[in-house]
Amino acid sequence: MVKPIVLANALATVVGAGYILCRLVAAIAPDFLFSVGQSWLHTVNLAPLRTMSPMPTGMFVLGLVTSMVVSWVTAYATAELYRRWAS
């Protein structure tokens, strides 16, 4: 049986690590990051969204925390509903 808290913790950790990795790629190879983003969004032009200033530390931390919280809540709710409906 899936344990909701364990799944939520695992997903939040993976999302947090992915967020940090993405930020590192953005700092080291921004052209690569934009190429990948453009390949995912097909017809959307990302060029106007590009900034020349680095992300402030506070914004980075806010994005990290909120992405982990949202992923934790989503995973917990999904696992809890699965547990209840599978019974």
Tab-separated table of C-alpha atoms in Angstrom:
chain	number	residue	atom	x	y	z
A	1	MET	CA	0.000	0.000	0.000
A	2	VAL	CA	1.249	3.464	-0.852
A	3	LYS	CA	2.016	5.619	2.175
A	4	PRO	CA	0.878	9.175	1.329
A	5	ILE	CA	3.475	10.996	3.435
A	6	VAL	CA	6.363	8.906	2.102
A	7	LEU	CA	5.297	9.484	-1.504
A	8	ALA	CA	4.793	13.207	-0.873
A	9	ASN	CA	8.237	13.532	0.739
A	10	ALA	CA	9.881	11.661	-2.134
A	11	LEU	CA	8.207	13.744	-4.838
A	12	ALA	CA	8.935	17.042	-3.082
A	13	THR	CA	12.600	16.031	-2.802
A	14	VAL	CA	12.821	15.120	-6.491
A	15	VAL	CA	11.092	18.364	-7.531
A	16	GLY	CA	13.432	20.381	-5.300
A	17	ALA	CA	16.500	18.697	-6.778
A	18	GLY	CA	15.172	19.270	-10.297
A	19	TYR	CA	14.537	22.940	-9.514
A	20	ILE	CA	18.100	23.395	-8.251
A	21	LEU	CA	19.529	21.535	-11.254
A	22	CYS	CA	17.496	23.708	-13.634
A	23	ARG	CA	18.801	26.858	-11.914
A	24	LEU	CA	22.379	25.625	-12.261
A	25	VAL	CA	21.872	24.935	-15.977
A	26	ALA	CA	20.337	28.408	-16.359
A	27	ALA	CA	23.439	29.941	-14.781
A	28	ILE	CA	25.996	27.817	-16.653
A	29	ALA	CA	24.370	27.267	-20.059
A	30	PRO	CA	21.426	29.634	-20.580
A	31	ASP	CA	21.440	29.154	-24.370
A	32	PHE	CA	21.047	25.407	-23.907
A	33	LEU	CA	18.189	25.936	-21.465
A	34	PHE	CA	16.361	28.186	-23.911
A	35	SER	CA	16.905	25.678	-26.708
A	36	VAL	CA	15.359	22.927	-24.614
A	37	GLY	CA	12.460	25.168	-23.612
A	38	GLN	CA	11.863	26.155	-27.214
A	39	SER	CA	11.857	22.493	-28.273
A	40	TRP	CA	9.187	21.708	-25.661
A	41	LEU	CA	6.913	24.617	-26.576
A	42	HIS	CA	7.132	24.223	-30.391
A	43	THR	CA	5.464	27.374	-31.715
A	44	VAL	CA	6.046	29.698	-28.761
A	45	ASN	CA	8.857	32.237	-29.154
A	46	LEU	CA	10.768	32.421	-25.865
A	47	ALA	CA	13.217	35.126	-26.987
A	48	PRO	CA	11.190	38.053	-25.532
A	49	LEU	CA	11.138	36.308	-22.133
A	50	ARG	CA	14.895	36.140	-21.818
A	51	THR	CA	16.435	38.369	-19.181
A	52	MET	CA	19.998	39.560	-18.869
A	53	SER	CA	19.927	39.975	-15.095
A	54	PRO	CA	20.423	37.047	-12.731
A	55	MET	CA	17.581	35.745	-10.577
A	56	PRO	CA	17.643	37.297	-7.098
A	57	THR	CA	18.330	34.840	-4.273
A	58	GLY	CA	14.981	35.570	-2.637
A	59	MET	CA	13.125	34.710	-5.839
A	60	PHE	CA	15.099	31.470	-6.163
A	61	VAL	CA	14.241	30.431	-2.607
A	62	LEU	CA	10.570	31.364	-3.091
A	63	GLY	CA	10.386	29.268	-6.266
A	64	LEU	CA	12.138	26.332	-4.604
A	65	VAL	CA	9.888	26.349	-1.543
A	66	THR	CA	6.619	26.861	-3.411
A	67	SER	CA	7.378	24.202	-6.027
A	68	MET	CA	8.195	21.707	-3.280
A	69	VAL	CA	5.072	22.581	-1.268
A	70	VAL	CA	2.777	22.273	-4.288
A	71	SER	CA	4.343	18.952	-5.310
A	72	TRP	CA	4.096	17.645	-1.723
A	73	VAL	CA	0.404	18.546	-1.418
A	74	THR	CA	-0.344	17.097	-4.864
A	75	ALA	CA	1.441	13.810	-4.151
A	76	TYR	CA	-0.130	13.475	-0.705
A	77	ALA	CA	-3.643	14.152	-1.994
A	78	THR	CA	-3.176	11.748	-4.899
A	79	ALA	CA	-1.840	8.945	-2.682
A	80	GLU	CA	-4.540	9.494	-0.068
A	81	LEU	CA	-7.318	9.390	-2.663
A	82	TYR	CA	-5.767	6.296	-4.223
A	83	ARG	CA	-5.593	4.608	-0.823
A	84	ARG	CA	-9.241	5.405	-0.072
A	85	TRP	CA	-10.578	4.452	-3.507
A	86	ALA	CA	-8.536	1.245	-3.717
A	87	SER	CA	-10.005	-0.068	-0.446
